[in-house]
Every structure is written in C-alpha cells, then in structure tokens.
Coordinates of C-alpha atoms in Angstrom, one line a residue:
X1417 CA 0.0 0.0 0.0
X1418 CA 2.7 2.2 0.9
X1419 CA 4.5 1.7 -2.4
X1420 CA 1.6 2.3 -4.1
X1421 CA 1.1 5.7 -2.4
X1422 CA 4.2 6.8 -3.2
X1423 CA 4.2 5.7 -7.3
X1424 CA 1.2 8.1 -7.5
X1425 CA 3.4 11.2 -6.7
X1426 CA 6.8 9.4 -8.8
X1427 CA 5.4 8.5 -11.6
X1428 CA 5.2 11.1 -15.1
X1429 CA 2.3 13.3 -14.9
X1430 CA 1.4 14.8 -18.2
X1431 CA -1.9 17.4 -16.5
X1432 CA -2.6 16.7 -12.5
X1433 CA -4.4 18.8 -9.8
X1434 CA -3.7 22.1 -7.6
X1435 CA -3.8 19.5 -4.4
X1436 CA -1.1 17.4 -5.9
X1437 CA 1.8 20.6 -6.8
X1438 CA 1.0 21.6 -3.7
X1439 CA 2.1 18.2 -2.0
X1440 CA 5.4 17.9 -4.0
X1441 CA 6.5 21.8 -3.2
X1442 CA 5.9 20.6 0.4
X1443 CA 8.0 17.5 0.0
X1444 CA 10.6 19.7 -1.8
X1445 CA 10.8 22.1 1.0
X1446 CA 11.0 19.9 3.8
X1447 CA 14.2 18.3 2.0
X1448 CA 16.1 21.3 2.4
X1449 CA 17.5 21.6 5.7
X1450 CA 17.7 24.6 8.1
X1451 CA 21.0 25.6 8.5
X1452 CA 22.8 26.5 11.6
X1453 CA 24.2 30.3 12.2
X1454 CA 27.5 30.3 13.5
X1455 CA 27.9 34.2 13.8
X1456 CA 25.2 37.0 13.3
X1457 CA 26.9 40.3 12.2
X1458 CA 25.1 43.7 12.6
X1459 CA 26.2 46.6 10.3
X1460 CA 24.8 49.3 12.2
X1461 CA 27.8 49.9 13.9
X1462 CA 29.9 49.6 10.8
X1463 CA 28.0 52.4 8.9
X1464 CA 29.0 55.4 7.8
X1465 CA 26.3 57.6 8.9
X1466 CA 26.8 59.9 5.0
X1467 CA 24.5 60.3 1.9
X1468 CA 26.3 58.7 -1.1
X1469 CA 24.8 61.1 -2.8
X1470 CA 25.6 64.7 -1.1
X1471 CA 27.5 63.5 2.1
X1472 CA 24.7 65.1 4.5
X1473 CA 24.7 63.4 8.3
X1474 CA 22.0 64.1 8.4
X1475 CA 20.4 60.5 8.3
X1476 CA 17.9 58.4 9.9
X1477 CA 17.4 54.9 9.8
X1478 CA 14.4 54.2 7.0
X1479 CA 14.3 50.0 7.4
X1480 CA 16.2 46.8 7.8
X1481 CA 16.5 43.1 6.8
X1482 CA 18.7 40.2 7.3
X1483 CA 20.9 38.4 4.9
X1484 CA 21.9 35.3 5.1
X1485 CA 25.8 34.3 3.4
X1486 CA 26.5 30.5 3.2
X1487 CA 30.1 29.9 3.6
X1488 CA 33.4 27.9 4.4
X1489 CA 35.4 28.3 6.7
X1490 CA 39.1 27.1 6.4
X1491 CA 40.7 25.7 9.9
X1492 CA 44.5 24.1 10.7
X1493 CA 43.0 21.1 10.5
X1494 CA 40.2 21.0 8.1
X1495 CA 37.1 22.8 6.5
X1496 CA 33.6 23.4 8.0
X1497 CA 30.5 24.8 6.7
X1498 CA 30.2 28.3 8.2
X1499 CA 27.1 30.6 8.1
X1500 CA 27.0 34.2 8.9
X1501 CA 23.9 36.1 9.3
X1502 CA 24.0 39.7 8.3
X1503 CA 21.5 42.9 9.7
X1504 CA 21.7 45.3 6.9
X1505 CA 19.9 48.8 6.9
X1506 CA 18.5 51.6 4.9
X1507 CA 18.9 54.8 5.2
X1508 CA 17.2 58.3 4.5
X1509 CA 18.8 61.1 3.6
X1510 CA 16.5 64.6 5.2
X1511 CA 18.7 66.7 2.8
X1512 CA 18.1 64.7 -0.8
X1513 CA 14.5 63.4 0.4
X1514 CA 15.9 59.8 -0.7
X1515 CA 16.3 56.7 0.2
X1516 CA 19.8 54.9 0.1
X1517 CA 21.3 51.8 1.1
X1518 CA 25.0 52.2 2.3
X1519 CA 28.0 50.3 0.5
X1520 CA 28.7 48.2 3.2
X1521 CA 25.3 46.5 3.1
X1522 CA 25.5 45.6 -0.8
X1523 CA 26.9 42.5 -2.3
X1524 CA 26.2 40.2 0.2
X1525 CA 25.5 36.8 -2.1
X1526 CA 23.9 33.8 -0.9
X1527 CA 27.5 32.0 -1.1
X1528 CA 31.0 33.3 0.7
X1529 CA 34.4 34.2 -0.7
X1530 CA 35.7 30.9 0.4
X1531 CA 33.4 28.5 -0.6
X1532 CA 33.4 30.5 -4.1
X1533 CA 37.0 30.1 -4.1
X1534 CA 36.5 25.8 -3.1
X1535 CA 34.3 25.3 -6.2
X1536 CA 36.6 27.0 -8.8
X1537 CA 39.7 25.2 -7.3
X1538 CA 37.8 22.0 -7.8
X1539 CA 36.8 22.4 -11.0
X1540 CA 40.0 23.5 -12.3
X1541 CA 42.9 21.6 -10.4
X1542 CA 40.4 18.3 -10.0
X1543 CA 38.9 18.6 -13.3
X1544 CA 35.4 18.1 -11.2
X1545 CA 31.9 18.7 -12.8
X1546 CA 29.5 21.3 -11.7
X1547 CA 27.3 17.4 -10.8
X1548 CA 30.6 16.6 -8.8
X1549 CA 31.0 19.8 -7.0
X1550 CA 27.5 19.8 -6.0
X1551 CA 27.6 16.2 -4.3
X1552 CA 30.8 16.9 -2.8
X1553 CA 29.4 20.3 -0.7
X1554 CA 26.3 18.0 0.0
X1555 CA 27.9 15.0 1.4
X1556 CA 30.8 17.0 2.8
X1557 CA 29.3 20.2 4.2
X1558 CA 25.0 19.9 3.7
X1559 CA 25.2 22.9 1.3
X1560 CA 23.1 22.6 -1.2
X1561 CA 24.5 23.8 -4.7
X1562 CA 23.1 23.6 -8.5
X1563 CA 25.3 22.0 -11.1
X1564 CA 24.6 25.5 -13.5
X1565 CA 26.0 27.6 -10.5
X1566 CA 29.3 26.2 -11.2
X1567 CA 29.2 27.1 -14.7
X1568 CA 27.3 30.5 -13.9
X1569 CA 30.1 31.2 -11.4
X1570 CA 33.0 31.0 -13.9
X1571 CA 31.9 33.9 -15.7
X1572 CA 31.6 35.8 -13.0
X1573 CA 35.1 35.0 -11.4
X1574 CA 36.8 35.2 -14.8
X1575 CA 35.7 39.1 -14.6
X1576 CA 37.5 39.5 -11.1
X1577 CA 40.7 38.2 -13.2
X1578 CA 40.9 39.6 -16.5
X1579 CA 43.8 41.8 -15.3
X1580 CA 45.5 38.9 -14.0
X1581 CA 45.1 36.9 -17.2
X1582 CA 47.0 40.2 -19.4
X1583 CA 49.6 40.5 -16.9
X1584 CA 50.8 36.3 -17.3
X1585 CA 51.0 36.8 -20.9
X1586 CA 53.3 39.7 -20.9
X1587 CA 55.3 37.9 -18.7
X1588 CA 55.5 34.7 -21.1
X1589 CA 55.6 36.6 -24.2
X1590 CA 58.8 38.9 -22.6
X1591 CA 60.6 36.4 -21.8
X1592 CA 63.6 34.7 -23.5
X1593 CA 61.8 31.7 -24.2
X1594 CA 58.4 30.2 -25.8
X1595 CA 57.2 26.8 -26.1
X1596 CA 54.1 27.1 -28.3
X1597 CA 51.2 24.5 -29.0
X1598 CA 48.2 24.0 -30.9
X1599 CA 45.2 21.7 -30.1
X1600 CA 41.5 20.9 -32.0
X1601 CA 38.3 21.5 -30.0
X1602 CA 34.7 20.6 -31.4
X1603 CA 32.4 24.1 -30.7
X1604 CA 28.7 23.5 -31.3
X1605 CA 30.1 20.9 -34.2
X1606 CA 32.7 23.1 -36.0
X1607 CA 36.2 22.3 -35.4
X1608 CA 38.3 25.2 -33.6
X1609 CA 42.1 25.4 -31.9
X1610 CA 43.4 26.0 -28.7
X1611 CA 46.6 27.4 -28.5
X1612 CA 48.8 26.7 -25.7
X1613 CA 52.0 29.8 -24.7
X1614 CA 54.4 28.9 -21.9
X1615 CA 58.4 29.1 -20.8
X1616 CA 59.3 27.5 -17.6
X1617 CA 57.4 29.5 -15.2
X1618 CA 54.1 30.8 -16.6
X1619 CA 51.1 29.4 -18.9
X1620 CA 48.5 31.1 -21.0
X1621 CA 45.8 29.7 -23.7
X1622 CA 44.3 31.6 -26.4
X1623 CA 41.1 30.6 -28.7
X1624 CA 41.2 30.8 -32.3
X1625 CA 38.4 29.7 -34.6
X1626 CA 41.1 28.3 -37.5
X1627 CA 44.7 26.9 -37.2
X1628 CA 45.8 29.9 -39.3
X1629 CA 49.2 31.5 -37.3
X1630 CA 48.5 35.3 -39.0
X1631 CA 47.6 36.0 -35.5
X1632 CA 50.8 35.3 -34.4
X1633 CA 52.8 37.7 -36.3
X1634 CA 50.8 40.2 -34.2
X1635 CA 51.4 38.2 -30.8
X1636 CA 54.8 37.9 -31.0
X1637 CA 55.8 41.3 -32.8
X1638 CA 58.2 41.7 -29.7
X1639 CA 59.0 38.5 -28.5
X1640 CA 63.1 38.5 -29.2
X1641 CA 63.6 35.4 -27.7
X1642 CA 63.6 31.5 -29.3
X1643 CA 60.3 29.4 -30.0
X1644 CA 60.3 25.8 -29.5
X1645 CA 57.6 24.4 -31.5
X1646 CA 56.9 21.1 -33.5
X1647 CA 56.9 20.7 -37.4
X1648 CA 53.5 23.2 -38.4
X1649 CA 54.5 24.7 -41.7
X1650 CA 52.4 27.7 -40.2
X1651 CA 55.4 28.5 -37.9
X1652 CA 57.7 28.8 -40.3
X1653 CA 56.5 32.5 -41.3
X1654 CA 57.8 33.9 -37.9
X1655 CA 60.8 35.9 -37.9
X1656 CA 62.7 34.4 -34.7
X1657 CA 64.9 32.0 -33.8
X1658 CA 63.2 28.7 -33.5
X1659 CA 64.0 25.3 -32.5
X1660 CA 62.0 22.4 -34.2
X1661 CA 61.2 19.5 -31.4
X1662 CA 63.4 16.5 -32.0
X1663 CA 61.0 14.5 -30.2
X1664 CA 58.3 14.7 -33.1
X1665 CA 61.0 13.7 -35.6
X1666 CA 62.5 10.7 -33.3
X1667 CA 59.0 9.5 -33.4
X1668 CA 58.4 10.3 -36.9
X1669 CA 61.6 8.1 -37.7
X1670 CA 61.0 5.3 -35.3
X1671 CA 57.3 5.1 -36.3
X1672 CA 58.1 4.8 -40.1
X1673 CA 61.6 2.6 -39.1
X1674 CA 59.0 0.1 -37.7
X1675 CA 56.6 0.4 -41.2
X1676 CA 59.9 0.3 -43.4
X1677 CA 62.2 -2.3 -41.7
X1678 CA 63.9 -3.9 -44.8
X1679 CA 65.1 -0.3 -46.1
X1680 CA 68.6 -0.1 -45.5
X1681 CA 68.9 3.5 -47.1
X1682 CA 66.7 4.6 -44.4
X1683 CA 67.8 2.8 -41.6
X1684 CA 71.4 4.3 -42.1
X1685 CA 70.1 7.9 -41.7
X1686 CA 68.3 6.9 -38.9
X1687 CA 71.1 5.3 -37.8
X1688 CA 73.6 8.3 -38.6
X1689 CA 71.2 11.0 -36.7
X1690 CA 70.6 8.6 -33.6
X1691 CA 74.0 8.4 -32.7
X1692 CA 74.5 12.6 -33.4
X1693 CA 71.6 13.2 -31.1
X1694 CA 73.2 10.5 -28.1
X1695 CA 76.2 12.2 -27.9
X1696 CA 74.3 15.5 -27.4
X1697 CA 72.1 14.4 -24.7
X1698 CA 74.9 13.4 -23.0
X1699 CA 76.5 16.1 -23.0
X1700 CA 72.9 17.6 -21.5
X1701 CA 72.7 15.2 -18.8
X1702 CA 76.5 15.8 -17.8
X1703 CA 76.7 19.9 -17.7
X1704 CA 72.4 21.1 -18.8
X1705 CA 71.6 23.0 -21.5
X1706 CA 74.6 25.1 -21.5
X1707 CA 76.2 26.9 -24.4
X1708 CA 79.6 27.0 -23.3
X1709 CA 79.4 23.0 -23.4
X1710 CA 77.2 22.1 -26.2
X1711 CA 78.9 24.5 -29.0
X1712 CA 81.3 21.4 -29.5
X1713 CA 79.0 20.0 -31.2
X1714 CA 78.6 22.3 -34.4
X1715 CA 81.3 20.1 -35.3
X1716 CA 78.9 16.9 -35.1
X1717 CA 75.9 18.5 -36.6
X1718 CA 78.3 20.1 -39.2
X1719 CA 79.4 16.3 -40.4
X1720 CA 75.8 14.9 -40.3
X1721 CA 74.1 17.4 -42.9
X1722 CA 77.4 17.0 -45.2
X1723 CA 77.3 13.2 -44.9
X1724 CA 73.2 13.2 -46.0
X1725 CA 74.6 16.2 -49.0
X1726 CA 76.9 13.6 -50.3
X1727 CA 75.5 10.6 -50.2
X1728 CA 72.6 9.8 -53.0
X1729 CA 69.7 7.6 -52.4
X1730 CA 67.3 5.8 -54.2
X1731 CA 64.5 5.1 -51.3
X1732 CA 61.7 7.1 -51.6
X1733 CA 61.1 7.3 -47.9
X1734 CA 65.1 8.1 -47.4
X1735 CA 64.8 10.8 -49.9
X1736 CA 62.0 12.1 -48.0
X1737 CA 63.8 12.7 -44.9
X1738 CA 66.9 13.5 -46.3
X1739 CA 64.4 16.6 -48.1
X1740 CA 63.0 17.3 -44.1
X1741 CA 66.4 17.5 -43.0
X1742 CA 68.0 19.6 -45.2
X1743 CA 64.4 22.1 -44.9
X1744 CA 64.8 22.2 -41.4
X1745 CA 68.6 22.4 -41.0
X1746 CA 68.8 25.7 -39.4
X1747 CA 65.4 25.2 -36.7
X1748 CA 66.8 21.8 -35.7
X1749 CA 70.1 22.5 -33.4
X1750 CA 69.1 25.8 -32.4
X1751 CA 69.4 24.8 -28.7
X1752 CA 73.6 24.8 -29.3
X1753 CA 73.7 28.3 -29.3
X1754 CA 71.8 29.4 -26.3
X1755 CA 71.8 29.0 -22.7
X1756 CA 68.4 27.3 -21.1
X1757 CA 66.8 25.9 -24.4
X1758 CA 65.1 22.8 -24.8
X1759 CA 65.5 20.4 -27.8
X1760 CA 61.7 19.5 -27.2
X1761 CA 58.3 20.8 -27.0
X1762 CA 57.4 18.7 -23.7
X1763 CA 56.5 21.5 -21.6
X1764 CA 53.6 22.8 -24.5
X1765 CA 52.5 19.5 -24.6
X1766 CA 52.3 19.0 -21.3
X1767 CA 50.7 22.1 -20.4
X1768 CA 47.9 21.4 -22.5
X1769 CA 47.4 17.8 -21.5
X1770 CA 44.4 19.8 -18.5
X1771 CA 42.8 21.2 -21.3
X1772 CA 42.6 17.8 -22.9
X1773 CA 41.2 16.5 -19.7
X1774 CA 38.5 19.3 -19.9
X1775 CA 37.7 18.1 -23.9
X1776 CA 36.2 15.0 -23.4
X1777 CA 33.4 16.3 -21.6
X1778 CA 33.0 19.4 -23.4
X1779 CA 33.8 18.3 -27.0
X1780 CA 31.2 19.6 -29.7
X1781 CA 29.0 21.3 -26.5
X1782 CA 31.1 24.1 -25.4
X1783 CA 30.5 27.9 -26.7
X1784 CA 33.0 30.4 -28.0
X1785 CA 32.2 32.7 -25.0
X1786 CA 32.8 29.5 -22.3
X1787 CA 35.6 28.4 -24.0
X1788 CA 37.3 31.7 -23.3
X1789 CA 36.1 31.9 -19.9
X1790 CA 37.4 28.7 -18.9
X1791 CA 40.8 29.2 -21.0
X1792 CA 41.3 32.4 -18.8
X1793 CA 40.9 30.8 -15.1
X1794 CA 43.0 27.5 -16.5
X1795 CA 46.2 29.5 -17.1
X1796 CA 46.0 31.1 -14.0
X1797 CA 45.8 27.7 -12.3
X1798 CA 48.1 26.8 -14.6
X1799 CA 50.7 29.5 -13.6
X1800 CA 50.3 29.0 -10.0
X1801 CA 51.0 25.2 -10.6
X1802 CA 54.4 26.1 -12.5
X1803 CA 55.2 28.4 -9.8
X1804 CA 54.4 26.0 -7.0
X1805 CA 51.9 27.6 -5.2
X1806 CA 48.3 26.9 -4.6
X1807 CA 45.4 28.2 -6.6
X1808 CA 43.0 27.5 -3.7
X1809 CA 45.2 30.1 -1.6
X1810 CA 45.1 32.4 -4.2
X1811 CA 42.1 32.7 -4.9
X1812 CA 40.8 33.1 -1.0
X1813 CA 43.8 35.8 -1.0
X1814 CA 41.9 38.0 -2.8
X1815 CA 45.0 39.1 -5.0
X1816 CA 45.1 39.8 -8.6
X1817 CA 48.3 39.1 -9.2
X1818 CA 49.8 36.0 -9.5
X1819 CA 53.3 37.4 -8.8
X1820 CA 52.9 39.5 -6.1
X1821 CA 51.2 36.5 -4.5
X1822 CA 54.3 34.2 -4.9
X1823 CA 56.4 37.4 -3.5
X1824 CA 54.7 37.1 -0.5
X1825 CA 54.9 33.6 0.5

C-alpha cells in the first residue's frame, strides 16, 4: 500500500491537480535543511552615517533586513561549513529626500568568498563537474548547490581576473623563451584550436576559430627570444629563432623505421642522426643546456648534414627525410647556441594535457564565449602550478596578481 502511495506522486504526470503541486512543493521544501548560524553580524555599527549622494549626516534609519551568506570556513585542521547572518539597513537622507542603502550593506550573495574560491579550485585543479561539485558540498558540508551555479560562477570569477590573465602573458611573451602549441576543439560541431604559450614558469591559452598563425605575427611582434615548437608549416613564417622539437621527428623516424624495416637507405640515416643526437644528450645530462658545453657539437651537426649532401639515395622514404632535413637544417640545433633551451616541445605539450582532460566532456558542446572563460581561469591555475603555489590560496587571498602573491609567500 505504501508503495503504491508513493508511485502516485513518482510516476510522469502529463496534466494533474492544484492538491497534488501543492504536496510535491511541500516534500521539496522539507528536503532542504535549516541551516545552523554560526555568527550574526550587525552593520549598524559599521555604517558610515553619510549620503552617497551629497555627504549630509543628516540620516535616519528608513528599514532593515537580514541576509543570510553561506560559507566555508578554512581551519589548521580541516574545513567546516560556516554561516554568517547579516543585519543590513537603509537609510534616509533629510537633505536629498531619498532613500539609500549604504556600501557596506550591498553584495552580500547567498554564497561566501571561500566557498566561491573551493568550487573553482575543484573544478579547475580536480577537473570536477558542476554534478561533482555539488555532491561533494552536500555530502561533505549539507550545502546545497546547483550544477549550472558552477558554470554560472566562472563567468563571474573570470571578470575578477581579466587583469590577472594580461599581466601572465606579458610575462611569457617577454621572456627569452616560448614553447608554443596548438590543439583541435569541437564548438557546437565546427572544429576550432586551442593554442597553448608557456616558458618554464608561466602558462596562458588563447582561442582561435582556425589553425591559421597570421595571429601570431601580431602576438609575438616583440618577443626576441627563441620558440620551440613542433613541425606546423604555419610556424615557419615567424621571424625568430626557432627550435624544431626533435622528439616529433625521433617518433616520426621510429614510427616509419617500424613500417619500413627492410630499407637499409633509411635505416642508415636513422642510424647516422641517432647516434648525433646521443652524444648530445649526454652532453645535456653531464653539464644542462649550456652553451659554453654544447657548441662542441657544431662540429657533429656540421658532419651529419654534409654526410646526407653527399650521399645519393634511391628510397623514396630516405629521400623524404633526407628533403625534411635539409628544410629544417637551421630550426633543428638551435638549442647549441643558447643557454636554457630545450631540444623539445614537452613542456607545451604537457601544459595542454588539462585542457585535454576538460575536452572530453566538453567536446562539440562548449561555446565560443565559455571556452574563453574557462581558458582564462585554466592559465591562472596553470601558472600558479608552475610556480608551485596553490590556486586554492590564491584565490581566497583576494590578489590579482599571480606574482605579487608568490612574492609574499
């Protein structure tokens, strides 16, 4: 009988009565639970007894109400669920005839600072959902939190941080070094590119809606400094020094090595650049990407390029790379001349593997406009991951700049 009585208010209703709406509000409101106050905070004595409007004392109090601000509160050993019930007023101004209410009683939202600053850590560092989020301040603290106030709260942080976001990429795009990237993203069904910017100690991302690199020329107008990149012929237009990844090619060359096994041709150039690149590394591993100790090799590099000149091939496959070599031969050694520069794109590529993360579940469904938003707040979590520091602290800190922050701790 009982399971019978509650089908009737389950299952789908298509038209039902007044009586039964009003039973399922009930139900609805008796599942949210009352929550505790932990401090009540009255602004009266933190007024400033002025009219915005012409700064006359003369003021008396026109009404009240109470607003209540659901929060976290962060402890030496752990996190509780803090509430903090606020008396605000208005005011009355004898001189203007007006109404006000004072500063100090506006913005006070239904969630804190730090519980703000808990959701967007979790969604960025943790890759959590706005569904994961949600069950996670249920279970761990009984707040109760939509799925689409995640989403609707990125927009709204990401306009606290837009300074923040132009100050990183000066930083990357002054310094002496740039690792650059490029990745495909499905919005609404049309296929657009994320492009990844970092050096050692900073990250930004940038939207575009082709793979075209004319924005580029305007990016990097300034940038003096070498680019690591892979082998995009759209790079190529730059004018800067660049340095080619050598990873991409060793897997290139091992990739068609394994395909093309019985060509000898080939398998002596691959032969003849694997041993130029060992000694190299060695070299790296002994002293780092120094200059002073990796000049030597010029003399290695030198010997490789007029060994493939010389030598004539009849593979189509060693003619092929002997052609990428001799394109490339300038972009491929770069790193021997300067102090501090990789021979590989790692670091864009593994910047960009969070973004990757975030693709899967918003391939094809994303917008332009959310895209950018969450492209923004990822390379500020991004930064503060490079430069060690937490994004949780700071975003509670309340600073806007991610460098001033890490000067402070």
């Amino acid at each position: 009988k009982f399971a019978y009585f509650d089908y009737q208010r389950t299952k789908v209703f298509i038209r039902t009565s007044k009586i039964m709406k009003k039973i399922v509000k009930k139900k609805n409101r008796q599942n949210k639970k009352k929550l505790r106050v932990n401090k009540t905070i009255d602004l009266w004595h933190h007024l400033k007894m002025s009219c915005v409007r012409c700064s006359s004392t003369d003021i008396i109090r026109y009404g009240s109400s109470i607003k209540t601000v659901i929060d976290l509160k962060f402890g030496i050993n752990g996190i509780k669920r803090w509430v903090v019930k606020y008396k605000r007023y208005r005011l009355y101004c004898k001189s203007c005839n007006k109404p006000f209410i004072p500063l100090i009683c506006k913005n006070r939202y239904l969630y804190g600072h730090n519980l703000i600053s808990w959701a967007i850590n979790q969604h960025f560092t943790h890759q959590s959902t706005g569904e994961q989020i949600a069950a996670m301040a249920s279970e761990l603290f009984s707040i109760d939190l939509h799925r689409k106030w995640v989403l609707n709260l990125k927009n709204k942080v990401a306009l606290l941080y837009q300074s923040t976001l132009s100050e990183i990429q000066n930083y990357v795009l002054g310094s002496g070094l740039l690792h650059v990237d490029e990745t495909r993203i499905s919005v609404r069904g049309k296929n657009q590119y994320v492009w990844v910017f970092t050096n050692l100690d900073a990250v930004f991302f940038l939207h575009t809606k082709t793979r075209e690199t004319a924005f580029l020329k305007e990016l990097l107008k300034d940038f003096n400094g070498v680019l690591v990149t892979d082998f995009y012929p759209g790079y190529d237009a730059l004018d800067c020094p660049q340095q080619k990844c050598l990873v991409h090619l060793i897997r290139d060359l091992n990739d068609d090595l394994f395909r093309n096994q019985q060509d000898e041709e080939y398998k002596s150039i691959v032969s003849l650049f694997g041993e130029l690149l060992k000694k190299v590394v060695i070299t790296i591993d002994r002293f780092g990407l120094k200059k002073h100790h990796l000049n030597k090799h010029h003399r290695d590099v030198n010997a490789f390029f007029k060994l493939l000149d010389k030598s004539s091939f009849n593979s189509e496959l060693a003619k092929k790379y002997v052609k990428r070599f001799s394109k490339n031969k300038k972009k491929l050694f770069t790193f021997l001349d300067y102090d501090g520069v990789p021979w590989n794109n790692n670091n864009a590529e593994h910047a960009i593997k969070p973004f990757a993360v975030y693709r899967k579940h918003g391939d094809g469904v994303v917008t332009e406009k959310s895209i950018k938003i969450y492209l923004q707040l990822l390379s500020i979590q991004q930064t503060c991951r490079y430069m060690n520091l937490s994004f949780l602290d700071f975003l509670r800190s309340g600073e806007k700049s991610v460098f001033l922050f890490s000067s402070k701790k």
